[in-house]
């Protein structure tokens, strides 16, 4: 069935080879002074930095570089907001992956707020205004280019928060798959694992519908097929373009319209892992996924696994439901491993002695034990998942 919903996405997507030629016209509609944000230098290596500077030669450009993966409130968001205020910035141009986009989203609201920006990000204060954001995406993964969320880390207090507000939708996102040709095998695998997890977070909910299931199974099939092609041939345009488009659907609600809310528990767990150990988001998710699946497998959830087993993996329909579920979990584990992700948290730097503290942190940030979560997870369940993932 389709449950009631309200839906609006204001972001304009401009997709295809060479689309950034339209950049000057798009930027001119927002003003003259631009804060251009980017990461540690990948956009310079692929020639995108020079291309943007040439296209925008008639604008005033203020730059914020060195935005790190798992973008930091201090210094990046604080510095960016200060620059916007001091230089009278009209619009932010984010050029990079999800971290650059997320950092820019946080800057966009902090630039219009006179108090402590973390109060907005941590949900203590509601933002009233934001600078517009345009982005040029260079990594297919988060879906930040098409959603109203950002995820920001505050290292001093070991916190990483998912922050959502309709003010954070980018106004325009330029998606040229050729800019993802240079993404490393590791980031390609982790970005795809992130997008796969976004689908799974929404697939495991109730109620659901044939229509939603169909879209989500197609998304999973496309991601799982095309990542293998992109890992073999990083410049395969067909594969990179499908990855880019499908990833964009991850977090903007389309997949969940008319379905129950799942609570996104794997993201709650992963955000604690990267808050404590600064690990790559998609790797953490890939490692948690099969362990979370085993934890939630029950009479209530088993039909969801059966649908994945028959429709995605093509397992025989006459397999007993719980056997099918175990095969589905094993299939996801093997798939992630084949893409090069080590399937143990210890291998990405997580220390077991922090498990109890992280479980408390998860419950304090996002109440995964709440009754509205598809399968509520209390502290004991969180600890079991984390221990099994080590
Ligand atoms: O910093 P640079 O030099 O740009 O290098 C980046 C970075 O080292 C590199 N990279 C990006 N594009 C490249 C490239 N390298 C070569 N060629 C290119 N074309 O890749 C590295 C990782 O970049 P990052 O932006 O961190 O990756 P991703 O896009 O996966 O973003 C991860 C962040 O997004 C958050 C995650 O928690 C994490 O902080 N998320 C945001 C969401 C959202 N806004 O909706 C939802 C997600 O669930 C997620 O939580
Ligand atoms: Zn994610």
PDB file of N, CA and C in Angstrom, residues 68-72 153 155 270 272-281 348:
ATOM      1  N   UNK A  68      37.858  18.289   4.587  1.00  0.00           N
ATOM      2  CA  UNK A  68      38.254  16.881   4.749  1.00  0.00           C
ATOM      3  C   UNK A  68      37.054  15.937   4.587  1.00  0.00           C
ATOM      4  N   UNK A  69      37.342  14.668   4.262  1.00  0.00           N
ATOM      5  CA  UNK A  69      36.279  13.654   4.361  1.00  0.00           C
ATOM      6  C   UNK A  69      35.768  13.639   5.802  1.00  0.00           C
ATOM      7  N   UNK A  70      34.483  13.329   5.998  1.00  0.00           N
ATOM      8  CA  UNK A  70      33.852  13.524   7.308  1.00  0.00           C
ATOM      9  C   UNK A  70      34.093  14.994   7.704  1.00  0.00           C
ATOM     10  N   UNK A  71      33.493  15.933   6.986  1.00  0.00           N
ATOM     11  CA  UNK A  71      33.849  17.351   7.130  1.00  0.00           C
ATOM     12  C   UNK A  71      33.660  17.868   8.545  1.00  0.00           C
ATOM     13  N   UNK A  72      34.577  18.750   8.921  1.00  0.00           N
ATOM     14  CA  UNK A  72      34.650  19.178  10.313  1.00  0.00           C
ATOM     15  C   UNK A  72      34.008  20.557  10.522  1.00  0.00           C
ATOM     16  N   UNK A 153      31.027  16.600  11.378  1.00  0.00           N
ATOM     17  CA  UNK A 153      31.732  16.094  12.567  1.00  0.00           C
ATOM     18  C   UNK A 153      32.283  17.248  13.386  1.00  0.00           C
ATOM     19  N   UNK A 155      35.083  17.292  15.991  1.00  0.00           N
ATOM     20  CA  UNK A 155      36.103  16.405  16.545  1.00  0.00           C
ATOM     21  C   UNK A 155      36.298  16.621  18.046  1.00  0.00           C
ATOM     22  N   UNK A 270      26.839   3.949  12.064  1.00  0.00           N
ATOM     23  CA  UNK A 270      28.058   4.351  11.339  1.00  0.00           C
ATOM     24  C   UNK A 270      28.508   5.760  11.721  1.00  0.00           C
ATOM     25  N   UNK A 272      28.401   7.135  14.527  1.00  0.00           N
ATOM     26  CA  UNK A 272      29.195   7.043  15.770  1.00  0.00           C
ATOM     27  C   UNK A 272      30.591   6.493  15.453  1.00  0.00           C
ATOM     28  N   UNK A 273      30.645   5.494  14.572  1.00  0.00           N
ATOM     29  CA  UNK A 273      31.963   4.924  14.227  1.00  0.00           C
ATOM     30  C   UNK A 273      32.871   5.981  13.614  1.00  0.00           C
ATOM     31  N   UNK A 274      32.312   6.786  12.681  1.00  0.00           N
ATOM     32  CA  UNK A 274      33.223   7.769  12.083  1.00  0.00           C
ATOM     33  C   UNK A 274      33.443   8.978  12.986  1.00  0.00           C
ATOM     34  N   UNK A 275      32.517   9.225  13.939  1.00  0.00           N
ATOM     35  CA  UNK A 275      32.793  10.292  14.918  1.00  0.00           C
ATOM     36  C   UNK A 275      33.974   9.893  15.802  1.00  0.00           C
ATOM     37  N   UNK A 276      34.025   8.626  16.189  1.00  0.00           N
ATOM     38  CA  UNK A 276      35.096   8.184  17.098  1.00  0.00           C
ATOM     39  C   UNK A 276      36.395   7.859  16.359  1.00  0.00           C
ATOM     40  N   UNK A 277      36.285   7.287  15.153  1.00  0.00           N
ATOM     41  CA  UNK A 277      37.503   6.776  14.499  1.00  0.00           C
ATOM     42  C   UNK A 277      37.736   7.342  13.091  1.00  0.00           C
ATOM     43  N   UNK A 278      36.937   8.318  12.675  1.00  0.00           N
ATOM     44  CA  UNK A 278      37.132   8.979  11.372  1.00  0.00           C
ATOM     45  C   UNK A 278      37.267   7.985  10.216  1.00  0.00           C
ATOM     46  N   UNK A 279      36.455   6.933  10.218  1.00  0.00           N
ATOM     47  CA  UNK A 279      36.561   5.928   9.148  1.00  0.00           C
ATOM     48  C   UNK A 279      35.743   6.380   7.927  1.00  0.00           C
ATOM     49  N   UNK A 280      35.953   5.744   6.795  1.00  0.00           N
ATOM     50  CA  UNK A 280      35.191   6.073   5.586  1.00  0.00           C
ATOM     51  C   UNK A 280      33.756   5.560   5.752  1.00  0.00           C
ATOM     52  N   UNK A 281      32.815   6.487   5.554  1.00  0.00           N
ATOM     53  CA  UNK A 281      31.398   6.214   5.815  1.00  0.00           C
ATOM     54  C   UNK A 281      30.898   4.918   5.144  1.00  0.00           C
ATOM     55  N   UNK A 348      39.578  -1.414   9.743  1.00  0.00           N
ATOM     56  CA  UNK A 348      39.538   0.007   9.339  1.00  0.00           C
ATOM     57  C   UNK A 348      39.854   0.923  10.538  1.00  0.00           C
TER      58      UNK A 348
END
